[in-house]
Amino acid sequence: MRNNENNLYWHKHSVTTKERWKSYGYKSCVIWFTGLSAAGKSTLANVLSKELHIMEVKNYVLDGDNIRHGLNKNLGFSHDDRKENIRRIGEVAKLFVDAGLIAMAAFISPYREDRSNVRRLLGNGQFIEVFVKCPVSECEKRDPKGIYKRARAGEIKEFTGVSAPYEEPENPEIILKTDEMSLEKCIKTLLNYLRENKYIQDSKYINGTNVKS
Amino acid sequence: MRNNENNLYWHKHSVTTKERWKSYGYKSCVIWFTGLSAAGKSTLANVLSKELHIMEVKNYVLDGDNIRHGLNKNLGFSHDDRKENIRRIGEVAKLFVDAGLIAMAAFISPYREDRSNVRRLLGNGQFIEVFVKCPVSECEKRDPKGIYKRARAGEIKEFTGVSAPYEEPENPEIILKTDEMSLEKCIKTLLNYLRENKYIQDSKYINGTNVKS
C-alpha cells in the first residue's frame, strides 16, 4: 500500500487489550459456568449479563443456543467432539477477552481436563471458574426440557449425571449452590467477586436496578 | 433455582442485539476484507480498528494472527479445510455482531461460495464485503513475508494468485485499489461508507485524529 512518508507509523497499529481496558474502565475475563444440565448455568449467565449491561460493562454470553447451532454445528457428542466443542468455545472466549468484553460461557463442560485447558489458554486471572452446584436429584426435579426423563428412558445416551460422569471442579473461584441460594444471592456473589478482584469498579450500579437486597 | 415469586421475570432475560445498538450508539456489522496476500487487508483492518476505537466504537479484528494459531489451528490448507476455516470465522464474526461490535475479518477468502455463505449467515445489511484489489505483480513486489518467492519456488503449494485461483467478488460493497489509493483515502472511504449507511453516527471524530485530509 502506498504510504506517505509521515504515515508509516500506521502499519500494524492494532488496539491492544490493555488499551481497551483503560478506555472501557473494566477488565475483561471469562466467567466459566460449569455444572449439570438444569443446574442454572444459563439463567445465571444471562441475568449477570443483564446486570453488567446496566452497569455499562460490555459482555457476551456463549451458550448452547448460539454455539451448538452455529460454530459447533458440525460436532456431535462423542468424547472427541465434546473435547473439540469445549476447545473451540475456549478459543472464542479468548477472542472476546482480547476484544475487551467479559465473556460468559454456560456449558456442562463435564471434564476437568477440558476446563483446565481453557484456563491455561487464558492469561493469568482471566479465567473465573464458577461451579454451579446442584444435586442431580434436584436438577431432575426441575428438568425444564424433559431431557432427564428421556435420559432415564435410555433415549439419550451418555447423559451427564445419569449415564456419563461429571467431574466436579477441584478449585473453582466460586461455588454457587443453586438448590440452597436464591438467584439474587448468586448474582450478588458474582458481582462482589468481580468488584473485589478489580474486574469491575465500585459503582452506584453495583447494587443494581434488578438485584435487590 | 429458587426464585422468589416476584423475580420470575428474570428467567432467560438476555440482552438483545438491538438493545446493545441503542445503548452503544452505533450498529454492529461485519466488514469482510478479501484479496490476495499482501494486498493490504490486515493493515486496512487494523488502521480502521484504531480509528473506530478513537471514535469509541467497539470493534475487533479477526485475522490470521488470532485465528490460525487458535480456533483454527487444527485446520490445514486443503479445499475442505479452507472452507471450514472461513465457515468458523463467519460464525465467530456473527457472535461479535450479536455482541454489538463491528467485527473486521481480514482473510484471503479466495472462494466466492465461501464468502456468500458468510453473507447469508449474517442478517440483512450486516455483511460489508470489501474487495482489497491489487494486481498480483504489485503484491509480489511488496511480499513482506517472502511468501510469493517461496510459492514461485514451489515451496508452498496451492498459493492463491500463483498456483491457486482467487475468485474476485462480483458485487462487493466497497472496492479499494491499494496500488492506486493512499492508505488515508482507503480509510476515509470505509468511514464514509459506515457513516452514510448509518452504522456509525456523524461525529467530530469522523475526520479522526489519525486520518488527515
GROMACS .gro file of C-alpha atoms in nm:
model
  426
    1MET     CA    1   0.000   0.000   0.000
    2ARG     CA    2   0.126   0.345  -0.078
    3ASN     CA    3   0.223   0.525   0.235
    4ASN     CA    4   0.305   0.888   0.263
    5GLU     CA    5   0.631   0.914   0.448
    6ASN     CA    6   0.472   1.059   0.757
    7ASN     CA    7   0.217   0.779   0.778
    8LEU     CA    8   0.445   0.484   0.810
    9TYR     CA    9   0.362   0.476   1.179
   10TRP     CA   10   0.026   0.338   1.083
   11HIS     CA   11   0.138  -0.007   0.990
   12LYS     CA   12   0.005  -0.286   1.216
   13HIS     CA   13  -0.110  -0.034   1.469
   14SER     CA   14  -0.368  -0.253   1.638
   15VAL     CA   15  -0.556  -0.176   1.957
   16THR     CA   16  -0.420  -0.376   2.250
   17THR     CA   17  -0.630  -0.540   2.520
   18LYS     CA   18  -0.479  -0.311   2.784
   19GLU     CA   19  -0.568  -0.004   2.580
   20ARG     CA   20  -0.923  -0.134   2.570
   21TRP     CA   21  -0.934  -0.191   2.947
   22LYS     CA   22  -0.811   0.161   3.008
   23SER     CA   23  -1.069   0.316   2.780
   24TYR     CA   24  -1.362   0.095   2.893
   25GLY     CA   25  -1.295   0.120   3.268
   26TYR     CA   26  -1.308  -0.250   3.349
   27LYS     CA   27  -1.102  -0.565   3.290
   28SER     CA   28  -1.213  -0.840   3.058
   29CYS     CA   29  -1.221  -1.205   3.162
   30VAL     CA   30  -1.405  -1.530   3.108
   31ILE     CA   31  -1.663  -1.640   3.362
   32TRP     CA   32  -1.697  -2.012   3.302
   33PHE     CA   33  -2.015  -2.168   3.443
   34THR     CA   34  -1.991  -2.547   3.475
   35GLY     CA   35  -2.244  -2.790   3.620
   36LEU     CA   36  -2.518  -3.039   3.542
   37SER     CA   37  -2.797  -2.976   3.298
   38ALA     CA   38  -3.070  -2.766   3.468
   39ALA     CA   39  -2.835  -2.660   3.749
   40GLY     CA   40  -2.890  -2.296   3.646
   41LYS     CA   41  -2.581  -2.207   3.438
   42SER     CA   42  -2.758  -2.033   3.152
   43THR     CA   43  -3.001  -1.845   3.376
   44LEU     CA   44  -2.715  -1.718   3.593
   45ALA     CA   45  -2.509  -1.613   3.290
   46ASN     CA   46  -2.799  -1.427   3.130
   47VAL     CA   47  -2.906  -1.248   3.446
   48LEU     CA   48  -2.546  -1.148   3.518
   49SER     CA   49  -2.518  -1.031   3.156
   50LYS     CA   50  -2.817  -0.803   3.205
   51GLU     CA   51  -2.674  -0.663   3.528
   52LEU     CA   52  -2.337  -0.592   3.368
   53HIS     CA   53  -2.509  -0.433   3.069
   54ILE     CA   54  -2.691  -0.193   3.303
   55MET     CA   55  -2.354  -0.111   3.457
   56GLU     CA   56  -2.225  -0.038   3.104
   57VAL     CA   57  -1.984  -0.328   3.118
   58LYS     CA   58  -1.972  -0.485   2.773
   59ASN     CA   59  -2.025  -0.857   2.792
   60TYR     CA   60  -2.147  -1.156   2.599
   61VAL     CA   61  -2.290  -1.498   2.684
   62LEU     CA   62  -2.176  -1.806   2.495
   63ASP     CA   63  -2.415  -2.096   2.545
   64GLY     CA   64  -2.578  -2.384   2.365
   65ASP     CA   65  -2.822  -2.153   2.187
   66ASN     CA   66  -2.559  -1.959   1.995
   67ILE     CA   67  -2.279  -2.218   1.972
   68ARG     CA   68  -2.428  -2.560   1.909
   69HIS     CA   69  -2.634  -2.442   1.611
   70GLY     CA   70  -2.358  -2.225   1.470
   71LEU     CA   71  -1.983  -2.260   1.519
   72ASN     CA   72  -2.009  -2.615   1.655
   73LYS     CA   73  -2.295  -2.750   1.449
   74ASN     CA   74  -2.057  -2.999   1.287
   75LEU     CA   75  -1.980  -3.161   1.624
   76GLY     CA   76  -2.164  -3.445   1.794
   77PHE     CA   77  -2.143  -3.581   2.147
   78SER     CA   78  -1.860  -3.834   2.124
   79HIS     CA   79  -1.572  -3.788   2.365
   80ASP     CA   80  -1.356  -3.629   2.094
   81ASP     CA   81  -1.633  -3.400   1.978
   82ARG     CA   82  -1.711  -3.286   2.333
   83LYS     CA   83  -1.342  -3.207   2.375
   84GLU     CA   84  -1.332  -3.011   2.049
   85ASN     CA   85  -1.657  -2.836   2.147
   86ILE     CA   86  -1.501  -2.700   2.467
   87ARG     CA   87  -1.171  -2.620   2.293
   88ARG     CA   88  -1.343  -2.402   2.033
   89ILE     CA   89  -1.557  -2.229   2.296
   90GLY     CA   90  -1.241  -2.157   2.495
   91GLU     CA   91  -1.072  -2.007   2.188
   92VAL     CA   92  -1.375  -1.790   2.110
   93ALA     CA   93  -1.398  -1.677   2.473
   94LYS     CA   94  -1.032  -1.577   2.449
   95LEU     CA   95  -1.107  -1.362   2.143
   96PHE     CA   96  -1.384  -1.185   2.338
   97VAL     CA   97  -1.146  -1.123   2.629
   98ASP     CA   98  -0.892  -0.986   2.382
   99ALA     CA   99  -1.168  -0.760   2.245
  100GLY     CA  100  -1.223  -0.625   2.598
  101LEU     CA  101  -1.551  -0.793   2.688
  102ILE     CA  102  -1.648  -1.003   2.986
  103ALA     CA  103  -1.731  -1.335   2.823
  104MET     CA  104  -1.956  -1.581   3.000
  105ALA     CA  105  -1.964  -1.945   2.898
  106ALA     CA  106  -2.251  -2.165   3.016
  107PHE     CA  107  -2.181  -2.527   2.925
  108ILE     CA  108  -2.197  -2.851   3.124
  109SER     CA  109  -1.823  -2.898   3.042
  110PRO     CA  110  -1.805  -3.217   3.248
  111TYR     CA  111  -1.434  -3.293   3.210
  112ARG     CA  112  -1.176  -3.139   3.438
  113GLU     CA  113  -0.906  -3.165   3.173
  114ASP     CA  114  -1.105  -2.970   2.914
  115ARG     CA  115  -1.174  -2.690   3.162
  116SER     CA  116  -0.806  -2.684   3.266
  117ASN     CA  117  -0.707  -2.648   2.904
  118VAL     CA  118  -0.926  -2.340   2.871
  119ARG     CA  119  -0.780  -2.197   3.193
  120ARG     CA  120  -0.428  -2.245   3.055
  121LEU     CA  121  -0.529  -2.080   2.728
  122LEU     CA  122  -0.633  -1.758   2.903
  123GLY     CA  123  -0.393  -1.518   3.068
  124ASN     CA  124  -0.339  -1.507   3.444
  125GLY     CA  125  -0.660  -1.417   3.629
  126GLN     CA  126  -0.864  -1.415   3.311
  127PHE     CA  127  -1.045  -1.742   3.382
  128ILE     CA  128  -1.304  -1.750   3.660
  129GLU     CA  129  -1.448  -2.096   3.710
  130VAL     CA  130  -1.794  -2.098   3.865
  131PHE     CA  131  -1.918  -2.435   3.984
  132VAL     CA  132  -2.298  -2.426   3.960
  133LYS     CA  133  -2.360  -2.696   4.215
  134CYS     CA  134  -2.691  -2.872   4.240
  135PRO     CA  135  -2.769  -3.236   4.323
  136VAL     CA  136  -2.876  -3.442   4.025
  137SER     CA  137  -3.199  -3.528   4.210
  138GLU     CA  138  -3.290  -3.157   4.219
  139CYS     CA  139  -3.189  -3.099   3.856
  140GLU     CA  140  -3.404  -3.396   3.761
  141LYS     CA  141  -3.697  -3.250   3.950
  142ARG     CA  142  -3.664  -2.922   3.757
  143ASP     CA  143  -3.595  -3.086   3.418
  144PRO     CA  144  -3.740  -2.793   3.218
  145LYS     CA  145  -3.680  -2.956   2.881
  146GLY     CA  146  -3.768  -3.311   2.986
  147ILE     CA  147  -3.421  -3.436   2.900
  148TYR     CA  148  -3.356  -3.619   3.227
  149LYS     CA  149  -3.674  -3.815   3.164
  150ARG     CA  150  -3.551  -3.904   2.815
  151ALA     CA  151  -3.207  -3.996   2.950
  152ARG     CA  152  -3.361  -4.226   3.214
  153ALA     CA  153  -3.570  -4.385   2.940
  154GLY     CA  154  -3.247  -4.457   2.752
  155GLU     CA  155  -3.337  -4.222   2.466
  156ILE     CA  156  -3.027  -4.009   2.524
  157LYS     CA  157  -2.700  -4.195   2.560
  158GLU     CA  158  -2.412  -4.076   2.774
  159PHE     CA  159  -2.609  -3.810   2.954
  160THR     CA  160  -2.402  -3.625   3.213
  161GLY     CA  161  -2.507  -3.713   3.568
  162VAL     CA  162  -2.716  -4.009   3.454
  163SER     CA  163  -2.504  -4.226   3.226
  164ALA     CA  164  -2.187  -4.015   3.186
  165PRO     CA  165  -1.960  -3.868   3.452
  166TYR     CA  166  -1.945  -3.511   3.575
  167GLU     CA  167  -1.606  -3.424   3.720
  168GLU     CA  168  -1.652  -3.158   3.987
  169PRO     CA  169  -1.406  -2.866   3.985
  170GLU     CA  170  -1.134  -2.902   4.247
  171ASN     CA  171  -1.051  -2.535   4.298
  172PRO     CA  172  -1.320  -2.324   4.137
  173GLU     CA  173  -1.307  -1.950   4.205
  174ILE     CA  174  -1.675  -1.954   4.302
  175ILE     CA  175  -1.926  -2.221   4.408
  176LEU     CA  176  -2.296  -2.144   4.380
  177LYS     CA  177  -2.529  -2.399   4.539
  178THR     CA  178  -2.840  -2.325   4.343
  179ASP     CA  179  -3.060  -2.558   4.548
  180GLU     CA  180  -2.988  -2.351   4.860
  181MET     CA  181  -2.916  -1.999   4.736
  182SER     CA  182  -3.164  -1.762   4.575
  183LEU     CA  183  -3.093  -1.622   4.232
  184GLU     CA  184  -3.038  -1.278   4.389
  185LYS     CA  185  -2.780  -1.419   4.628
  186CYS     CA  186  -2.597  -1.593   4.344
  187ILE     CA  187  -2.581  -1.278   4.133
  188LYS     CA  188  -2.463  -1.072   4.429
  189THR     CA  189  -2.189  -1.325   4.495
  190LEU     CA  190  -2.073  -1.299   4.135
  191LEU     CA  191  -2.081  -0.919   4.127
  192ASN     CA  192  -1.897  -0.899   4.459
  193TYR     CA  193  -1.626  -1.128   4.327
  194LEU     CA  194  -1.582  -0.912   4.017
  195ARG     CA  195  -1.569  -0.599   4.228
  196GLU     CA  196  -1.334  -0.732   4.497
  197ASN     CA  197  -1.095  -0.864   4.237
  198LYS     CA  198  -1.098  -0.535   4.046
  199TYR     CA  199  -1.253  -0.662   3.724
  200ILE     CA  200  -1.525  -0.401   3.760
  201GLN     CA  201  -1.521  -0.085   3.962
  202ASP     CA  202  -1.726   0.021   4.258
  203SER     CA  203  -2.027   0.191   4.118
  204LYS     CA  204  -2.364   0.322   4.214
  205TYR     CA  205  -2.493   0.043   3.995
  206ILE     CA  206  -2.331  -0.226   4.199
  207ASN     CA  207  -2.650  -0.297   4.384
  208GLY     CA  208  -2.821  -0.280   4.051
  209THR     CA  209  -3.168  -0.192   3.943
  210ASN     CA  210  -3.261  -0.558   3.930
  211VAL     CA  211  -3.064  -0.707   4.213
  212LYS     CA  212  -3.250  -0.638   4.534
  213SER     CA  213  -3.111  -0.680   4.882
  214MET     CA  214  -3.305  -2.242   4.112
  215ARG     CA  215  -3.515  -2.096   4.388
  216ASN     CA  216  -3.698  -1.790   4.271
  217ASN     CA  217  -3.887  -1.553   4.488
  218GLU     CA  218  -4.226  -1.506   4.331
  219ASN     CA  219  -4.154  -1.150   4.224
  220ASN     CA  220  -3.835  -1.248   4.048
  221LEU     CA  221  -3.967  -1.493   3.795
  222TYR     CA  222  -3.934  -1.222   3.531
  223TRP     CA  223  -3.562  -1.281   3.544
  224HIS     CA  224  -3.557  -1.608   3.362
  225LYS     CA  225  -3.375  -1.603   3.024
  226HIS     CA  226  -3.372  -1.225   3.026
  227SER     CA  227  -3.084  -1.186   2.786
  228VAL     CA  228  -2.962  -0.861   2.630
  229THR     CA  229  -3.069  -0.838   2.264
  230THR     CA  230  -2.853  -0.703   1.983
  231LYS     CA  231  -3.093  -0.413   1.930
  232GLU     CA  232  -3.074  -0.319   2.298
  233ARG     CA  233  -2.697  -0.313   2.256
  234TRP     CA  234  -2.715  -0.090   1.946
  235LYS     CA  235  -2.940   0.152   2.128
  236SER     CA  236  -2.713   0.177   2.427
  237TYR     CA  237  -2.384   0.187   2.228
  238GLY     CA  238  -2.498   0.441   1.968
  239TYR     CA  239  -2.389   0.251   1.657
  240LYS     CA  240  -2.486  -0.061   1.464
  241SER     CA  241  -2.276  -0.373   1.457
  242CYS     CA  242  -2.175  -0.545   1.134
  243VAL     CA  243  -1.901  -0.748   0.973
  244ILE     CA  244  -1.653  -0.576   0.745
  245TRP     CA  245  -1.507  -0.856   0.539
  246PHE     CA  246  -1.174  -0.775   0.368
  247THR     CA  247  -1.093  -1.015   0.085
  248GLY     CA  248  -0.799  -1.009  -0.156
  249LEU     CA  249  -0.458  -1.150  -0.236
  250SER     CA  250  -0.182  -1.195   0.017
  251ALA     CA  251  -0.002  -0.858   0.067
  252ALA     CA  252  -0.291  -0.664  -0.090
  253GLY     CA  253  -0.330  -0.472   0.238
  254LYS     CA  254  -0.625  -0.644   0.414
  255SER     CA  255  -0.475  -0.671   0.759
  256THR     CA  256  -0.324  -0.321   0.754
  257LEU     CA  257  -0.657  -0.170   0.648
  258ALA     CA  258  -0.848  -0.363   0.916
  259ASN     CA  259  -0.607  -0.264   1.190
  260VAL     CA  260  -0.594   0.103   1.097
  261LEU     CA  261  -0.974   0.116   1.071
  262SER     CA  262  -0.992  -0.060   1.409
  263LYS     CA  263  -0.779   0.213   1.565
  264GLU     CA  264  -0.992   0.487   1.408
  265LEU     CA  265  -1.314   0.329   1.533
  266HIS     CA  266  -1.161   0.282   1.878
  267ILE     CA  267  -1.084   0.656   1.893
  268MET     CA  268  -1.448   0.718   1.797
  269GLU     CA  269  -1.549   0.490   2.088
  270VAL     CA  270  -1.697   0.236   1.852
  271LYS     CA  271  -1.623  -0.109   1.995
  272ASN     CA  272  -1.467  -0.330   1.733
  273TYR     CA  273  -1.242  -0.629   1.683
  274VAL     CA  274  -1.018  -0.761   1.406
  275LEU     CA  275  -1.016  -1.130   1.320
  276ASP     CA  276  -0.712  -1.223   1.115
  277GLY     CA  277  -0.452  -1.493   1.067
  278ASP     CA  278  -0.268  -1.388   1.383
  279ASN     CA  279  -0.550  -1.464   1.624
  280ILE     CA  280  -0.740  -1.733   1.431
  281ARG     CA  281  -0.492  -1.963   1.260
  282HIS     CA  282  -0.297  -2.030   1.581
  283GLY     CA  283  -0.605  -2.057   1.798
  284LEU     CA  284  -0.956  -2.155   1.694
  285ASN     CA  285  -0.847  -2.294   1.359
  286LYS     CA  286  -0.511  -2.444   1.449
  287ASN     CA  287  -0.645  -2.791   1.369
  288LEU     CA  288  -0.713  -2.693   1.007
  289GLY     CA  289  -0.476  -2.717   0.711
  290PHE     CA  290  -0.498  -2.575   0.361
  291SER     CA  291  -0.692  -2.842   0.172
  292HIS     CA  292  -1.007  -2.728  -0.005
  293ASP     CA  293  -1.227  -2.869   0.275
  294ASP     CA  294  -1.014  -2.714   0.547
  295ARG     CA  295  -1.015  -2.373   0.377
  296LYS     CA  296  -1.393  -2.397   0.357
  297GLU     CA  297  -1.421  -2.489   0.725
  298ASN     CA  298  -1.173  -2.210   0.811
  299ILE     CA  299  -1.398  -1.946   0.654
  300ARG     CA  300  -1.714  -2.105   0.794
  301ARG     CA  301  -1.584  -2.086   1.151
  302ILE     CA  302  -1.460  -1.729   1.103
  303GLY     CA  303  -1.805  -1.635   0.972
  304GLU     CA  304  -1.973  -1.791   1.276
  305VAL     CA  305  -1.737  -1.612   1.515
  306ALA     CA  306  -1.791  -1.281   1.332
  307LYS     CA  307  -2.165  -1.337   1.376
  308LEU     CA  308  -2.119  -1.376   1.752
  309PHE     CA  309  -1.929  -1.046   1.763
  310VAL     CA  310  -2.208  -0.874   1.567
  311ASP     CA  311  -2.459  -1.023   1.810
  312ALA     CA  312  -2.247  -0.884   2.094
  313GLY     CA  313  -2.274  -0.537   1.938
  314LEU     CA  314  -1.923  -0.495   1.796
  315ILE     CA  315  -1.806  -0.407   1.448
  316ALA     CA  316  -1.613  -0.717   1.351
  317MET     CA  317  -1.349  -0.698   1.082
  318ALA     CA  318  -1.224  -1.010   0.908
  319ALA     CA  319  -0.903  -0.997   0.706
  320PHE     CA  320  -0.853  -1.322   0.519
  321ILE     CA  321  -0.769  -1.403   0.157
  322SER     CA  322  -1.101  -1.596   0.140
  323PRO     CA  323  -1.050  -1.676  -0.230
  324TYR     CA  324  -1.376  -1.860  -0.298
  325ARG     CA  325  -1.692  -1.673  -0.387
  326GLU     CA  326  -1.912  -1.950  -0.245
  327ASP     CA  327  -1.749  -1.938   0.097
  328ARG     CA  328  -1.792  -1.561   0.118
  329SER     CA  329  -2.155  -1.591   0.004
  330ASN     CA  330  -2.218  -1.842   0.279
  331VAL     CA  331  -2.094  -1.593   0.538
  332ARG     CA  332  -2.312  -1.321   0.385
  333ARG     CA  333  -2.616  -1.547   0.411
  334LEU     CA  334  -2.530  -1.629   0.771
  335LEU     CA  335  -2.545  -1.264   0.875
  336GLY     CA  336  -2.860  -1.056   0.892
  337ASN     CA  337  -2.959  -0.811   0.622
  338GLY     CA  338  -2.703  -0.531   0.586
  339GLN     CA  339  -2.470  -0.690   0.841
  340PHE     CA  340  -2.213  -0.807   0.588
  341ILE     CA  341  -1.996  -0.548   0.412
  342GLU     CA  342  -1.767  -0.706   0.157
  343VAL     CA  343  -1.453  -0.504   0.086
  344PHE     CA  344  -1.252  -0.614  -0.215
  345VAL     CA  345  -0.893  -0.515  -0.148
  346LYS     CA  346  -0.785  -0.507  -0.508
  347CYS     CA  347  -0.422  -0.514  -0.607
  348PRO     CA  348  -0.253  -0.680  -0.906
  349VAL     CA  349  -0.059  -0.991  -0.817
  350SER     CA  350   0.253  -0.830  -0.970
  351GLU     CA  351   0.230  -0.548  -0.715
  352CYS     CA  352   0.161  -0.787  -0.425
  353GLU     CA  353   0.461  -0.989  -0.531
  354LYS     CA  354   0.676  -0.678  -0.533
  355ARG     CA  355   0.571  -0.597  -0.174
  356ASP     CA  356   0.593  -0.957  -0.050
  357PRO     CA  357   0.669  -0.854   0.312
  358LYS     CA  358   0.697  -1.211   0.437
  359GLY     CA  359   0.870  -1.354   0.131
  360ILE     CA  360   0.588  -1.598   0.068
  361TYR     CA  361   0.541  -1.517  -0.302
  362LYS     CA  362   0.906  -1.601  -0.351
  363ARG     CA  363   0.856  -1.933  -0.174
  364ALA     CA  364   0.540  -2.001  -0.375
  365ARG     CA  365   0.722  -1.934  -0.703
  366ALA     CA  366   0.998  -2.168  -0.589
  367GLY     CA  367   0.734  -2.436  -0.540
  368GLU     CA  368   0.785  -2.447  -0.163
  369ILE     CA  369   0.423  -2.350  -0.097
  370LYS     CA  370   0.163  -2.547  -0.291
  371GLU     CA  371  -0.172  -2.404  -0.397
  372PHE     CA  372  -0.081  -2.046  -0.324
  373THR     CA  373  -0.361  -1.804  -0.412
  374GLY     CA  374  -0.278  -1.591  -0.715
  375VAL     CA  375   0.020  -1.808  -0.807
  376SER     CA  376  -0.093  -2.171  -0.816
  377ALA     CA  377  -0.449  -2.147  -0.681
  378PRO     CA  378  -0.739  -1.932  -0.800
  379TYR     CA  379  -0.871  -1.611  -0.648
  380GLU     CA  380  -1.234  -1.553  -0.735
  381GLU     CA  381  -1.297  -1.177  -0.742
  382PRO     CA  382  -1.615  -1.050  -0.571
  383GLU     CA  383  -1.894  -0.975  -0.817
  384ASN     CA  384  -2.084  -0.716  -0.614
  385PRO     CA  385  -1.872  -0.606  -0.322
  386GLU     CA  386  -1.999  -0.313  -0.117
  387ILE     CA  387  -1.660  -0.143  -0.148
  388ILE     CA  388  -1.356  -0.177  -0.376
  389LEU     CA  389  -1.023  -0.041  -0.260
  390LYS     CA  390  -0.748  -0.036  -0.521
  391THR     CA  391  -0.450  -0.032  -0.291
  392ASP     CA  392  -0.197   0.013  -0.572
  393GLU     CA  393  -0.362   0.344  -0.666
  394MET     CA  394  -0.517   0.478  -0.345
  395SER     CA  395  -0.330   0.600  -0.038
  396LEU     CA  396  -0.400   0.439   0.297
  397GLU     CA  397  -0.570   0.762   0.410
  398LYS     CA  398  -0.802   0.756   0.111
  399CYS     CA  399  -0.892   0.392   0.175
  400ILE     CA  400  -0.973   0.457   0.541
  401LYS     CA  401  -1.180   0.764   0.454
  402THR     CA  402  -1.375   0.559   0.202
  403LEU     CA  403  -1.451   0.298   0.466
  404LEU     CA  404  -1.551   0.551   0.732
  405ASN     CA  405  -1.771   0.738   0.483
  406TYR     CA  406  -1.947   0.415   0.390
  407LEU     CA  407  -2.015   0.337   0.757
  408ARG     CA  408  -2.143   0.688   0.816
  409GLU     CA  409  -2.358   0.715   0.503
  410ASN     CA  410  -2.517   0.380   0.574
  411LYS     CA  411  -2.587   0.473   0.936
  412TYR     CA  412  -2.366   0.213   1.101
  413ILE     CA  413  -2.186   0.490   1.284
  414GLN     CA  414  -2.303   0.842   1.353
  415ASP     CA  415  -2.172   1.172   1.235
  416SER     CA  416  -1.920   1.278   1.488
  417LYS     CA  417  -1.647   1.527   1.548
  418TYR     CA  418  -1.419   1.227   1.530
  419ILE     CA  419  -1.520   1.140   1.177
  420ASN     CA  420  -1.212   1.301   1.033
  421GLY     CA  421  -1.021   1.135   1.308
  422THR     CA  422  -0.705   1.226   1.487
  423ASN     CA  423  -0.507   0.996   1.260
  424VAL     CA  424  -0.683   1.035   0.929
  425LYS     CA  425  -0.564   1.357   0.772
  426SER     CA  426  -0.719   1.528   0.474
   0.00000   0.00000   0.00000
